[in-house]
Every structure is written in structure tokens, then in C-alpha cells.
Amino acid sequence: MKIRAHAKINLALDVVRRREDGYHELDMVMTPIELHDLIYIDKIEKGIEITSNSYKVPTDERNIMYKVAKILIDRFHIDQGIKIHIYKHIPTQAGLAGGSADGAAVLKAMNWMFHLGLTFKELAEIGKEVGADIPFCVYERMAVVKGIGEKLDFINSDFDCYVMLVKPKKGVSTPKAFQSLDLENAIHPYIEEIKEGIITNDYEKVVNHLGNTLEKPSIKMVKQIEEIKQDLLELGFDGALMSGSGSCVFGLTQNKEIMDKSYNTLKNKYFYVRKSKIYKK
């Protein structure tokens, strides 16, 4: 079977505090976007086989898809194996949840293929064991996300816009971004303002309150993030922000002409440039 694994962006990301277990308490507004990986999954006699169009994708037990598949096979005593081929379009170390999206897609696909009868809530609980973003990626719905990523408060809205994605060649290590974060002097975005703007379809309010606590420490590691933000704003985008821990930056606009003109300018300057939109099922 074939399944799409949609990327996400963080319209807001607030690192609230460091927890006693070493993780950080987060408060975020996340939305899926149309950019996606394409995954083909077939049953085989035994084992887990992974192939990819990208040499950057590990094909062994390090892969998130492998990890979630093994959990399902072991936990539900599945007597067959699976073969996965993935066409990667979501860049790695970008803050777009590419790996988590792939893991969530495999969970959903295997649930259908092997008639496990699991709800999205149950799939999200299993996914949480492997990656904090997997629960969000199971649902693929705009939400306020809290905790370490497991608490989801879905937002029903018609909010829509174009999303330009620009990533420098160098990625950002998520652990390093958190390690170098100075929480006392960090920027903390107003999550409720963004949520209200989305609910009331107030585009201007949303773009005026974009914010990411991890942006500053990530810029120290990858200077081009700041340069990309400035380029997007100068090209006419209404707001620009680094997604997740980076290094991908997104620009928001409701003007298709700005998207098309900017794409031609940016694609000749940066490592990865892609046009996308807010994803709606």
C-alpha cells in the first residue's frame, strides 16, 4: 500500500522549563503542511526491510520506521514481516518532523494492513514510545501541543496560507539546541494569541505572533538561518520563523505571486527551497 507522511511546522514554540527527567516542557502550535514523504509498504514472509531513494536514510534498526514496525510485530504477534520503500522529500535535521511523520505513517499503514483495529489514540500512545512528535503526526491536524509533545489540543479552523520552506545545507542537532538554550533570557512566544488568531481566522494576528524559543541558540550554530529569515521578509512574506529546532525556515504569505517570484530567487541561493501550503484533510 501507499501512504503519505506529511511534514509539520511550528507556528510557535515555547520552551517552558527543564523537567526533572531531563526533557523540556514545551508549549507549541503545530500544523501539518502539504510537503510529504511517500511510503510504499508490502507484506513479506519475515523481518523488516527498508529501502530509500536517499542515502541519508538509515535502513536498519536506527530508523524510526523500523522501530515502530518492530513494536507492532512483537506486541501484536504478527507472523509476517514488512518491506518499506520511502521516497524522501522532507529534509533531515530541519525541524519538520520528517522522521516522526514516517514513523506515524508506518503505524497507520500496518494497523490497516494487519487489521489491528487500533484507534488513533492507541497508535499515538505507541508512537510516543519512539518519538515525541509521532502522536501529532498520527493525527495530522493543527493543534496546541504541550508536555514533550504528547498532549494535543486540536484547533478547528479554516486558517490557510502558502508556506515557503528554505533550509541551509547545515542542519541543527536538536539536543545541542536545547543544551545551549539560556531559558532565563529566552524569547517566549504568546501561544494563546496564535491560537486565537487561528480560531478567528485572523491571519495578521498569527503572523505578528510567530515565535520560537529555540531560534536564537540555533542561529548561533547555523548563521544562515537569520539570513534566510531576512531574505523572506524582504521578498514580501508577512512572517518568517525557524521551525522546531531548525534549520529550516518558513515564510508565510497569502499571495501566490510572492510565492512564485520568491521561489525563483531563493532556489538559486539556498540548499533546499520548496513551496508548500497548510495541509487539510
Coordinates of C-alpha atoms in Angstrom, one line a residue:
M1 CA 0.0 0.0 0.0
K2 CA 1.0 3.6 -0.4
I3 CA 0.8 6.3 2.3
R4 CA 1.8 9.9 2.6
A5 CA 3.7 11.2 5.6
H6 CA 3.2 15.0 6.0
A7 CA 5.8 17.4 7.4
K8 CA 4.9 19.9 10.1
I9 CA 5.9 23.4 11.0
N10 CA 5.8 25.2 14.4
L11 CA 3.9 28.4 14.2
A12 CA 5.0 28.9 17.8
L13 CA 7.4 27.0 20.1
D14 CA 7.9 27.9 23.7
V15 CA 10.3 26.0 25.9
V16 CA 8.6 26.5 29.3
R17 CA 11.1 24.8 31.6
R18 CA 13.5 21.9 32.0
R19 CA 11.9 18.9 33.7
E20 CA 13.5 16.7 36.3
D21 CA 13.7 13.8 33.9
G22 CA 16.0 15.8 31.6
Y23 CA 13.3 16.6 29.0
H24 CA 11.9 20.1 28.4
E25 CA 8.3 21.1 28.9
L26 CA 7.0 22.6 25.7
D27 CA 4.1 24.7 24.6
M28 CA 3.7 24.8 20.8
V29 CA 1.3 25.5 17.9
M30 CA 1.9 23.0 15.2
T31 CA 0.3 22.5 11.8
P32 CA 0.8 19.8 9.1
I33 CA 1.8 21.1 5.7
E34 CA 1.4 19.6 2.2
L35 CA 5.1 18.6 1.8
H36 CA 5.3 14.9 2.4
D37 CA 7.4 11.7 2.1
L38 CA 5.8 8.9 0.0
I39 CA 6.0 5.4 1.6
Y40 CA 5.2 2.1 0.0
I41 CA 4.6 -0.9 2.3
D42 CA 4.2 -4.5 1.4
K43 CA 3.9 -7.7 3.4
I44 CA 6.8 -10.2 3.3
E45 CA 7.3 -13.6 4.9
K46 CA 9.5 -12.4 7.8
G47 CA 11.6 -9.4 9.0
I48 CA 11.7 -5.7 8.4
E49 CA 13.3 -4.4 5.2
I50 CA 13.8 -0.7 4.4
T51 CA 15.0 0.9 1.1
S52 CA 15.0 4.6 0.2
N53 CA 15.8 7.0 -2.6
S54 CA 18.1 8.9 -0.1
Y55 CA 21.4 7.7 1.1
K56 CA 20.9 9.7 4.3
V57 CA 18.1 7.4 5.5
P58 CA 19.3 4.5 7.7
T59 CA 17.8 1.2 6.6
D60 CA 18.4 -0.7 9.9
E61 CA 17.1 -0.6 13.5
R62 CA 18.2 3.1 13.8
N63 CA 15.3 4.1 11.5
I64 CA 12.1 5.3 13.3
M65 CA 10.0 3.3 10.8
Y66 CA 11.9 0.1 11.8
K67 CA 11.4 0.8 15.5
V68 CA 7.6 1.3 15.3
A69 CA 7.2 -1.7 12.9
K70 CA 9.1 -3.9 15.4
I71 CA 6.9 -2.8 18.3
L72 CA 3.8 -3.7 16.4
I73 CA 5.1 -7.0 15.2
D74 CA 6.3 -8.0 18.6
R75 CA 3.4 -6.6 20.7
F76 CA 0.6 -8.0 18.5
H77 CA 2.4 -11.2 17.5
I78 CA 2.2 -10.5 13.8
D79 CA 3.5 -13.6 12.0
Q80 CA 4.6 -11.8 8.8
G81 CA 7.2 -9.1 8.0
I82 CA 7.1 -5.9 6.0
K83 CA 9.1 -4.3 3.3
I84 CA 9.2 -0.5 3.2
H85 CA 10.4 1.8 0.4
I86 CA 10.4 5.5 1.1
Y87 CA 10.8 8.4 -1.3
K88 CA 12.2 11.2 1.0
H89 CA 11.1 14.8 0.2
I90 CA 11.2 16.1 3.7
P91 CA 14.8 17.2 4.5
T92 CA 16.6 15.9 7.6
Q93 CA 17.7 18.0 10.6
A94 CA 15.2 20.6 9.5
G95 CA 12.6 20.9 12.3
L96 CA 9.9 19.5 10.1
A97 CA 9.4 16.1 11.9
G98 CA 10.4 14.1 8.8
G99 CA 11.4 11.0 10.8
S100 CA 8.4 11.2 13.1
A101 CA 6.0 11.6 10.1
D102 CA 7.4 8.5 8.5
G103 CA 7.0 6.5 11.8
A104 CA 3.4 7.7 12.2
A105 CA 2.6 6.7 8.6
V106 CA 4.0 3.2 9.1
L107 CA 2.0 2.8 12.3
K108 CA -1.2 3.7 10.4
A109 CA -0.4 1.6 7.4
M110 CA 0.4 -1.5 9.5
N111 CA -2.8 -1.0 11.5
W112 CA -4.8 -1.2 8.3
M113 CA -2.8 -4.0 6.6
F114 CA -2.8 -6.4 9.6
H115 CA -6.4 -5.4 10.8
L116 CA -5.2 -4.5 14.3
G117 CA -8.2 -2.3 14.9
L118 CA -6.2 0.3 16.8
T119 CA -7.6 3.9 17.3
F120 CA -5.5 7.0 16.5
K121 CA -5.3 7.5 20.3
E122 CA -3.8 4.0 20.7
L123 CA -1.4 4.5 17.8
A124 CA -0.3 7.8 19.3
E125 CA 0.4 6.1 22.6
I126 CA 2.6 3.5 20.9
G127 CA 4.3 6.2 18.8
K128 CA 5.1 8.2 21.9
E129 CA 7.4 5.4 23.0
V130 CA 9.7 6.1 20.0
G131 CA 9.4 9.8 19.3
A132 CA 7.8 12.9 20.9
D133 CA 6.4 14.2 17.5
I134 CA 4.8 10.9 16.4
P135 CA 1.5 11.5 18.3
F136 CA 1.0 14.8 16.4
C137 CA 2.0 13.1 13.1
V138 CA -0.5 10.3 13.6
Y139 CA -3.4 12.8 13.6
E140 CA -2.0 15.3 11.1
R141 CA -4.2 18.1 12.5
M142 CA -3.4 21.6 13.6
A143 CA -3.1 21.6 17.4
V144 CA -1.7 23.2 20.5
V145 CA 0.9 20.7 21.7
K146 CA 2.2 20.5 25.2
G147 CA 4.4 18.4 27.5
I148 CA 7.1 16.8 25.5
G149 CA 4.8 16.5 22.5
E150 CA 2.2 14.1 23.8
K151 CA -0.6 16.5 24.9
L152 CA -2.7 17.5 21.9
D153 CA -5.5 20.2 21.9
F154 CA -6.8 20.2 18.3
I155 CA -7.8 23.5 16.6
N156 CA -10.7 23.5 14.2
S157 CA -10.2 26.4 11.8
D158 CA -10.3 27.5 8.1
F159 CA -6.9 29.2 8.6
D160 CA -4.9 28.8 5.4
C161 CA -1.8 30.3 3.7
Y162 CA 1.1 29.5 1.5
V163 CA 4.3 28.2 3.1
M164 CA 7.8 28.7 1.6
L165 CA 10.4 26.4 3.1
V166 CA 14.1 27.3 2.9
K167 CA 16.8 25.2 4.5
P168 CA 20.6 25.8 4.6
K169 CA 22.8 22.9 3.9
K170 CA 23.9 22.6 7.5
G171 CA 21.3 21.1 9.9
V172 CA 20.8 21.7 13.7
S173 CA 21.2 19.0 16.3
T174 CA 18.1 19.1 18.5
P175 CA 19.9 18.0 21.7
K176 CA 22.6 20.7 21.1
A177 CA 19.9 23.4 20.5
F178 CA 18.3 22.5 23.9
Q179 CA 21.7 22.3 25.6
S180 CA 22.8 25.8 24.5
L181 CA 19.4 27.4 25.5
D182 CA 19.5 30.1 28.1
L183 CA 16.0 29.8 29.5
E184 CA 16.2 32.9 31.7
N185 CA 16.9 35.2 28.8
A186 CA 15.0 33.3 26.1
I187 CA 12.1 34.6 24.0
H188 CA 8.8 33.1 24.9
P189 CA 6.0 33.5 22.3
Y190 CA 2.4 34.1 23.2
I191 CA 0.8 30.7 22.4
E192 CA -2.7 31.8 23.2
E193 CA -2.5 34.8 20.8
I194 CA -1.5 32.5 17.9
K195 CA -4.3 30.0 18.8
E196 CA -6.9 32.8 19.0
G197 CA -5.7 34.1 15.6
I198 CA -6.1 30.7 14.0
I199 CA -9.5 30.1 15.5
T200 CA -10.8 33.5 14.4
N201 CA -9.0 33.2 11.0
D202 CA -7.1 36.4 11.8
Y203 CA -4.1 35.9 9.6
E204 CA -2.4 39.2 10.6
K205 CA -2.6 38.2 14.3
V206 CA -1.0 34.9 13.6
V207 CA 2.0 36.3 11.6
N208 CA 2.5 39.0 14.2
H209 CA 2.9 36.5 17.0
L210 CA 5.2 33.9 15.4
G211 CA 7.9 32.9 17.8
N212 CA 10.4 30.1 18.6
T213 CA 12.4 29.9 21.8
L214 CA 15.0 27.6 20.1
E215 CA 15.6 30.0 17.2
K216 CA 18.3 32.1 19.0
P217 CA 20.5 29.2 20.1
S218 CA 20.1 27.5 16.7
I219 CA 21.2 30.7 14.8
K220 CA 24.4 30.6 16.9
M221 CA 25.1 27.2 15.3
V222 CA 23.8 28.0 11.8
K223 CA 24.2 31.7 10.9
Q224 CA 22.3 31.2 7.6
I225 CA 19.0 30.8 9.5
E226 CA 19.0 34.5 10.2
E227 CA 20.0 35.4 6.7
I228 CA 17.1 33.3 5.3
K229 CA 14.6 35.0 7.6
Q230 CA 15.7 38.4 6.4
D231 CA 15.5 37.4 2.7
L232 CA 12.0 36.0 3.1
L233 CA 10.8 39.2 4.8
E234 CA 12.5 41.4 2.2
L235 CA 10.8 39.3 -0.6
G236 CA 7.4 40.2 0.8
F237 CA 6.5 37.4 3.1
D238 CA 4.3 38.5 6.1
G239 CA 6.2 36.4 8.6
A240 CA 9.2 34.2 8.8
L241 CA 10.3 31.8 11.5
M242 CA 12.6 28.8 12.1
S243 CA 10.6 25.6 12.6
G244 CA 11.3 23.3 15.5
S245 CA 15.0 23.3 16.4
G246 CA 15.8 24.1 12.7
S247 CA 17.5 24.6 10.5
C248 CA 14.6 25.0 8.1
V249 CA 12.9 28.4 8.0
F250 CA 9.4 29.1 6.7
G251 CA 7.8 32.2 5.2
L252 CA 4.1 32.8 5.3
T253 CA 2.0 34.6 2.7
Q254 CA -1.5 34.6 1.2
N255 CA -0.1 36.0 -2.1
K256 CA 0.6 33.3 -4.8
E257 CA 2.6 35.8 -6.9
I258 CA 5.0 36.4 -4.0
M259 CA 5.5 32.6 -3.7
D260 CA 6.2 32.1 -7.3
K261 CA 8.6 35.1 -7.7
S262 CA 10.4 34.3 -4.5
Y263 CA 10.9 30.7 -5.4
N264 CA 12.9 31.6 -8.5
T265 CA 15.1 33.9 -6.4
L266 CA 15.7 31.6 -3.5
K267 CA 16.2 28.3 -5.3
N268 CA 19.5 29.7 -6.8
K269 CA 20.8 30.8 -3.4
Y270 CA 20.0 28.1 -0.9
F271 CA 20.4 24.4 -0.5
Y272 CA 16.7 23.4 -0.2
V273 CA 13.8 25.5 -1.3
R274 CA 10.2 24.2 -1.5
K275 CA 6.7 25.7 -2.0
S276 CA 4.0 24.2 0.2
K277 CA 0.7 25.0 2.0
I278 CA -1.1 24.3 5.2
Y279 CA -2.4 20.7 4.9
K280 CA -6.0 20.0 5.4
K281 CA -7.6 16.5 5.2

